[in-house]
Amino acid sequence: MTGPAKGPSITRRRAHETGGTHETDETLARAAVTALTGQLALAPKPGLPDPRDLGARVAGEDHCSLRWSAKALEPGLAAMAAAARRTGSATPELRAELGAIGRSTEHSVALAGGGHRGALWVLGLLVAAAALEPRATGRDLAATAKRIAAHSDRRAPRRPSRGSSVSATYGAAGARGEAKAGFPHVRRALGTLAAARSAGAPEPYARLDALLTVMSTLQDTELLYTAGPHGLRHVQAGARAVIEAGSTSTEAGRAALAAFDADLRTRAWSPRGSSGLLAGALFADSVPAWSGPPAQAV
């Protein structure tokens, strides 16, 4: 079992009367990237890239590429925080600006190795929410992100994405639906993290339990695309089986996890949507209450 111990909370600096600083934006962005790399470092993750892959040539290259390209998200995330702080409220204009920054950041990440598109969507909205509501923590960030996501991106390309096409085909919520609902799976992951820690579970086990909680109910459009509805139900049932066996802090739960992981790797099914939402939960979990004023429009 590998995975970092729970890192220190983000140290935010008191804002000026404008509601924040450039330094605050960068701090939020770094915290989001730390959450993402923390998710990448966690193992064993069923069907997902993790440090165990470093011994395999193809999978190892994929994992190294994901770790490297995660760093390319930081400038874009800082720009999203700055946009939210400057705008001061969850307006259609902010939603459009976040979308434009996100598309530019996707291009930068692609040049650095690719990946993280789902995580960028989750983390971008949560970072913007943290910049808008400096006093908000955890679940409150999800509520603020919901207000941002309620607006349509007026500058978005008219061509539907693969995820939105799959959502339309199968009636799944997808990434947009998850955000518009206030990231229910981020909130469930936060609840699992808190419960596991209260029960004395080591941090890596608490994070794995949170990941499995997300997998057990998420309508993952990537899985629907690659494995169809039957494959999605299979993954959800496998995650629930680990939880029902006692979760990953028990011997029975770890045995169920190993079997689940082996099954997904044999089938080449990767529930990547869950990993991005876990990163979002780890970011929200790391943001403490802040005594500074909320963001204000300039």
Short mmCIF file of C-alpha atoms in Angstrom, two decimals:
data_model
loop_
_atom_site.label_atom_id
_atom_site.label_comp_id
_atom_site.label_asym_id
_atom_site.label_seq_id
_atom_site.Cartn_x
_atom_site.Cartn_y
_atom_site.Cartn_z
CA MET A 1 0.00 0.00 0.00
CA THR A 2 1.40 3.34 -0.99
CA GLY A 3 0.15 6.88 -0.73
CA PRO A 4 1.18 10.10 0.94
CA ALA A 5 0.25 10.95 4.45
CA LYS A 6 -2.33 13.71 4.69
CA GLY A 7 -0.47 16.87 3.79
CA PRO A 8 -0.64 20.13 5.70
CA SER A 9 -3.58 22.38 5.04
CA ILE A 10 -3.17 25.19 2.55
CA THR A 11 -1.71 28.30 4.14
CA ARG A 12 -3.66 31.21 2.79
CA ARG A 13 -2.46 34.75 3.24
CA ARG A 14 -4.85 37.43 4.42
CA ALA A 15 -6.32 39.23 1.43
CA HIS A 16 -6.34 42.93 0.80
CA GLU A 17 -9.61 44.81 0.50
CA THR A 18 -9.98 43.66 -3.09
CA GLY A 19 -10.63 40.16 -1.75
CA GLY A 20 -7.40 38.38 -2.65
CA THR A 21 -3.94 38.58 -4.14
CA HIS A 22 -1.98 37.14 -7.00
CA GLU A 23 -0.15 35.09 -4.39
CA THR A 24 -3.45 33.65 -3.17
CA ASP A 25 -4.32 32.59 -6.73
CA GLU A 26 -1.03 30.74 -7.08
CA THR A 27 -1.47 29.11 -3.67
CA LEU A 28 -4.87 27.75 -4.67
CA ALA A 29 -3.48 26.47 -7.98
CA ARG A 30 -0.58 24.73 -6.26
CA ALA A 31 -2.97 23.15 -3.77
CA ALA A 32 -5.10 21.80 -6.61
CA VAL A 33 -2.08 20.31 -8.38
CA THR A 34 -0.94 18.80 -5.07
CA ALA A 35 -4.36 17.16 -4.72
CA LEU A 36 -4.09 15.78 -8.25
CA THR A 37 -0.59 14.39 -7.76
CA GLY A 38 -1.70 12.98 -4.41
CA GLN A 39 -4.43 11.08 -6.24
CA LEU A 40 -1.89 9.85 -8.78
CA ALA A 41 0.42 8.62 -5.98
CA LEU A 42 -2.30 6.54 -4.36
CA ALA A 43 -2.18 2.75 -4.84
CA PRO A 44 -3.61 0.28 -5.53
CA LYS A 45 -6.30 2.08 -7.55
CA PRO A 46 -8.58 -0.35 -9.41
CA GLY A 47 -8.01 -0.05 -13.15
CA LEU A 48 -6.30 3.33 -12.81
CA PRO A 49 -2.68 4.48 -13.32
CA ASP A 50 -0.68 4.38 -10.10
CA PRO A 51 2.96 3.93 -8.98
CA ARG A 52 2.80 0.16 -9.50
CA ASP A 53 2.80 0.83 -13.25
CA LEU A 54 6.34 2.22 -13.16
CA GLY A 55 7.73 -1.26 -13.66
CA ALA A 56 5.81 -1.78 -16.89
CA ARG A 57 7.12 0.00 -19.96
CA VAL A 58 3.88 1.24 -21.53
CA ALA A 59 1.89 1.78 -18.33
CA GLY A 60 4.93 3.26 -16.61
CA GLU A 61 5.36 5.81 -19.34
CA ASP A 62 1.66 6.68 -18.99
CA HIS A 63 1.96 7.20 -15.24
CA CYS A 64 5.11 9.31 -15.54
CA SER A 65 3.47 11.38 -18.27
CA LEU A 66 0.43 12.02 -16.08
CA ARG A 67 2.60 13.14 -13.17
CA TRP A 68 4.56 15.48 -15.41
CA SER A 69 1.57 16.94 -17.23
CA ALA A 70 -0.24 17.57 -13.92
CA LYS A 71 2.19 20.42 -13.29
CA ALA A 72 1.09 22.07 -16.53
CA LEU A 73 -2.34 22.73 -14.97
CA GLU A 74 -0.98 25.19 -12.43
CA PRO A 75 -0.83 28.40 -14.55
CA GLY A 76 -4.34 27.82 -15.87
CA LEU A 77 -5.76 27.12 -12.44
CA ALA A 78 -4.12 30.28 -11.09
CA ALA A 79 -5.69 32.23 -13.96
CA MET A 80 -9.10 30.76 -13.07
CA ALA A 81 -8.68 31.85 -9.46
CA ALA A 82 -7.72 35.35 -10.61
CA ALA A 83 -10.72 35.53 -12.94
CA ALA A 84 -13.08 34.55 -10.14
CA ARG A 85 -11.51 37.03 -7.71
CA ARG A 86 -11.69 39.81 -10.29
CA THR A 87 -15.29 39.06 -11.31
CA GLY A 88 -16.47 38.71 -7.73
CA SER A 89 -19.56 36.55 -8.29
CA ALA A 90 -20.80 33.48 -10.16
CA THR A 91 -21.84 35.26 -13.36
CA PRO A 92 -22.25 34.06 -16.96
CA GLU A 93 -19.18 36.16 -17.78
CA LEU A 94 -17.09 34.25 -15.25
CA ARG A 95 -18.33 30.92 -16.60
CA ALA A 96 -17.33 31.94 -20.13
CA GLU A 97 -13.90 33.13 -19.00
CA LEU A 98 -13.26 29.92 -17.07
CA GLY A 99 -14.18 27.93 -20.17
CA ALA A 100 -11.76 29.89 -22.33
CA ILE A 101 -8.95 29.46 -19.79
CA GLY A 102 -9.77 25.77 -19.52
CA ARG A 103 -9.47 25.22 -23.28
CA SER A 104 -6.13 27.02 -23.36
CA THR A 105 -4.93 24.95 -20.40
CA GLU A 106 -6.00 21.72 -22.11
CA HIS A 107 -3.72 22.68 -25.00
CA SER A 108 -0.79 23.30 -22.64
CA VAL A 109 -1.40 19.99 -20.85
CA ALA A 110 -1.52 18.17 -24.19
CA LEU A 111 1.89 19.56 -25.05
CA ALA A 112 3.18 18.33 -21.68
CA GLY A 113 1.90 14.79 -22.21
CA GLY A 114 -1.87 15.00 -22.02
CA GLY A 115 -4.51 13.71 -19.63
CA HIS A 116 -6.39 15.31 -16.73
CA ARG A 117 -9.24 16.77 -18.75
CA GLY A 118 -11.84 15.60 -16.24
CA ALA A 119 -9.71 16.70 -13.31
CA LEU A 120 -9.24 20.14 -14.86
CA TRP A 121 -13.01 20.61 -15.05
CA VAL A 122 -13.50 19.62 -11.40
CA LEU A 123 -10.48 21.43 -9.99
CA GLY A 124 -11.03 24.53 -12.12
CA LEU A 125 -14.55 25.06 -10.78
CA LEU A 126 -13.50 24.33 -7.19
CA VAL A 127 -10.49 26.66 -7.39
CA ALA A 128 -12.72 29.41 -8.78
CA ALA A 129 -15.20 28.71 -5.97
CA ALA A 130 -12.43 29.01 -3.37
CA ALA A 131 -11.37 32.34 -4.84
CA LEU A 132 -14.97 33.61 -4.81
CA GLU A 133 -15.71 32.43 -1.27
CA PRO A 134 -12.50 32.50 0.78
CA ARG A 135 -14.36 31.46 3.95
CA ALA A 136 -15.87 28.37 2.33
CA THR A 137 -14.55 24.90 3.01
CA GLY A 138 -15.32 21.39 1.79
CA ARG A 139 -18.98 21.02 0.89
CA ASP A 140 -19.52 24.78 0.72
CA LEU A 141 -17.02 24.98 -2.16
CA ALA A 142 -19.13 22.47 -4.07
CA ALA A 143 -22.19 24.65 -3.58
CA THR A 144 -20.37 27.70 -4.93
CA ALA A 145 -19.06 25.68 -7.88
CA LYS A 146 -22.67 24.69 -8.59
CA ARG A 147 -23.63 28.34 -8.98
CA ILE A 148 -20.83 28.87 -11.49
CA ALA A 149 -21.67 25.72 -13.46
CA ALA A 150 -25.35 26.69 -13.66
CA HIS A 151 -24.43 29.11 -16.47
CA SER A 152 -23.77 27.95 -20.01
CA ASP A 153 -20.39 28.55 -21.59
CA ARG A 154 -21.35 30.93 -24.39
CA ARG A 155 -17.94 30.60 -26.05
CA ALA A 156 -17.78 26.80 -26.03
CA PRO A 157 -17.29 25.04 -29.38
CA ARG A 158 -20.56 23.91 -30.91
CA ARG A 159 -19.21 20.43 -31.62
CA PRO A 160 -20.24 18.14 -28.72
CA SER A 161 -17.51 16.46 -26.72
CA ARG A 162 -17.30 12.68 -26.42
CA GLY A 163 -18.50 12.92 -22.84
CA SER A 164 -21.55 15.01 -23.72
CA SER A 165 -22.40 12.66 -26.59
CA VAL A 166 -22.23 9.65 -24.28
CA SER A 167 -24.33 11.50 -21.69
CA ALA A 168 -26.99 12.18 -24.30
CA THR A 169 -26.96 8.56 -25.53
CA TYR A 170 -27.29 6.91 -22.12
CA GLY A 171 -28.95 9.64 -20.07
CA ALA A 172 -25.94 9.91 -17.74
CA ALA A 173 -25.27 13.08 -15.79
CA GLY A 174 -21.71 13.38 -17.09
CA ALA A 175 -19.20 15.99 -16.02
CA ARG A 176 -21.56 18.92 -16.61
CA GLY A 177 -24.41 17.27 -14.75
CA GLU A 178 -22.12 16.46 -11.83
CA ALA A 179 -21.07 20.11 -11.55
CA LYS A 180 -24.60 21.46 -11.95
CA ALA A 181 -25.71 19.17 -9.13
CA GLY A 182 -23.03 20.61 -6.84
CA PHE A 183 -20.53 17.78 -7.22
CA PRO A 184 -22.43 15.16 -5.18
CA HIS A 185 -19.59 12.66 -5.57
CA VAL A 186 -17.04 15.13 -4.24
CA ARG A 187 -19.30 15.60 -1.23
CA ARG A 188 -19.68 11.83 -0.77
CA ALA A 189 -15.92 11.40 -0.97
CA LEU A 190 -15.47 14.09 1.69
CA GLY A 191 -17.91 12.26 3.93
CA THR A 192 -16.06 8.98 3.47
CA LEU A 193 -12.70 10.62 4.18
CA ALA A 194 -14.03 12.07 7.43
CA ALA A 195 -15.65 8.80 8.52
CA ALA A 196 -12.58 6.68 7.72
CA ARG A 197 -10.25 9.05 9.56
CA SER A 198 -12.56 9.14 12.57
CA ALA A 199 -12.46 5.33 12.63
CA GLY A 200 -8.66 5.47 12.76
CA ALA A 201 -7.95 4.38 9.17
CA PRO A 202 -4.52 5.40 7.83
CA GLU A 203 -4.71 8.17 5.25
CA PRO A 204 -4.04 5.99 2.15
CA TYR A 205 -6.91 3.67 3.16
CA ALA A 206 -9.22 6.63 3.80
CA ARG A 207 -8.46 7.94 0.31
CA LEU A 208 -8.97 4.55 -1.31
CA ASP A 209 -12.31 4.21 0.48
CA ALA A 210 -13.29 7.64 -0.83
CA LEU A 211 -12.35 6.60 -4.38
CA LEU A 212 -14.42 3.42 -4.10
CA THR A 213 -17.37 5.41 -2.76
CA VAL A 214 -17.27 7.54 -5.90
CA MET A 215 -16.88 4.50 -8.19
CA SER A 216 -19.82 2.72 -6.58
CA THR A 217 -22.40 5.22 -7.88
CA LEU A 218 -20.78 7.48 -10.49
CA GLN A 219 -22.21 7.33 -14.01
CA ASP A 220 -18.75 7.46 -15.54
CA THR A 221 -19.08 8.48 -19.20
CA GLU A 222 -15.60 7.16 -20.00
CA LEU A 223 -16.67 3.71 -18.80
CA LEU A 224 -19.94 3.97 -20.68
CA TYR A 225 -17.97 4.76 -23.83
CA THR A 226 -15.50 1.88 -23.46
CA ALA A 227 -17.58 -0.77 -21.69
CA GLY A 228 -21.23 0.22 -22.10
CA PRO A 229 -23.96 0.13 -19.43
CA HIS A 230 -23.11 -3.46 -18.45
CA GLY A 231 -19.47 -2.52 -17.86
CA LEU A 232 -20.48 0.50 -15.79
CA ARG A 233 -22.75 -1.62 -13.58
CA HIS A 234 -19.95 -4.19 -13.24
CA VAL A 235 -17.52 -1.55 -11.97
CA GLN A 236 -20.07 -0.04 -9.60
CA ALA A 237 -20.82 -3.49 -8.16
CA GLY A 238 -17.12 -4.25 -7.76
CA ALA A 239 -16.54 -1.05 -5.82
CA ARG A 240 -19.54 -1.76 -3.58
CA ALA A 241 -18.22 -5.28 -2.93
CA VAL A 242 -14.97 -3.88 -1.53
CA ILE A 243 -16.86 -1.47 0.73
CA GLU A 244 -19.23 -4.20 1.91
CA ALA A 245 -16.26 -6.49 2.63
CA GLY A 246 -15.11 -4.01 5.26
CA SER A 247 -13.38 -1.33 3.16
CA THR A 248 -9.66 -1.16 2.50
CA SER A 249 -8.56 -0.90 6.14
CA THR A 250 -9.58 -4.55 6.68
CA GLU A 251 -7.91 -7.70 5.39
CA ALA A 252 -11.11 -8.86 3.71
CA GLY A 253 -11.57 -5.48 2.07
CA ARG A 254 -8.01 -5.44 0.74
CA ALA A 255 -8.48 -8.92 -0.70
CA ALA A 256 -11.65 -7.76 -2.44
CA LEU A 257 -9.80 -4.68 -3.71
CA ALA A 258 -6.99 -6.81 -5.17
CA ALA A 259 -9.51 -9.01 -6.97
CA PHE A 260 -11.42 -5.98 -8.26
CA ASP A 261 -8.23 -4.33 -9.51
CA ALA A 262 -7.07 -7.51 -11.27
CA ASP A 263 -10.47 -7.85 -12.95
CA LEU A 264 -10.47 -4.28 -14.29
CA ARG A 265 -6.90 -4.52 -15.54
CA THR A 266 -7.69 -7.77 -17.35
CA ARG A 267 -10.67 -6.12 -19.02
CA ALA A 268 -8.69 -2.90 -19.68
CA TRP A 269 -11.48 -0.84 -18.10
CA SER A 270 -10.37 2.41 -16.47
CA PRO A 271 -12.86 4.40 -14.33
CA ARG A 272 -11.01 7.69 -14.86
CA GLY A 273 -13.98 9.86 -13.99
CA SER A 274 -13.70 8.73 -10.38
CA SER A 275 -10.05 9.73 -10.13
CA GLY A 276 -10.74 13.33 -11.13
CA LEU A 277 -13.51 13.63 -8.56
CA LEU A 278 -11.23 12.20 -5.86
CA ALA A 279 -8.68 14.89 -6.74
CA GLY A 280 -11.45 17.46 -6.32
CA ALA A 281 -12.35 16.05 -2.93
CA LEU A 282 -8.71 16.10 -1.80
CA PHE A 283 -8.45 19.74 -2.83
CA ALA A 284 -11.68 20.70 -1.05
CA ASP A 285 -10.52 18.77 2.00
CA SER A 286 -7.24 20.72 2.10
CA VAL A 287 -8.80 24.19 2.09
CA PRO A 288 -9.27 25.53 5.63
CA ALA A 289 -11.56 28.30 6.75
CA TRP A 290 -10.05 31.69 6.04
CA SER A 291 -10.73 34.85 7.99
CA GLY A 292 -10.22 37.17 5.03
CA PRO A 293 -13.06 38.92 3.18
CA PRO A 294 -14.87 37.39 0.21
CA ALA A 295 -13.86 38.30 -3.29
CA GLN A 296 -15.27 41.55 -4.65
CA ALA A 297 -15.70 42.79 -8.16
CA VAL A 298 -13.14 45.43 -9.03
#
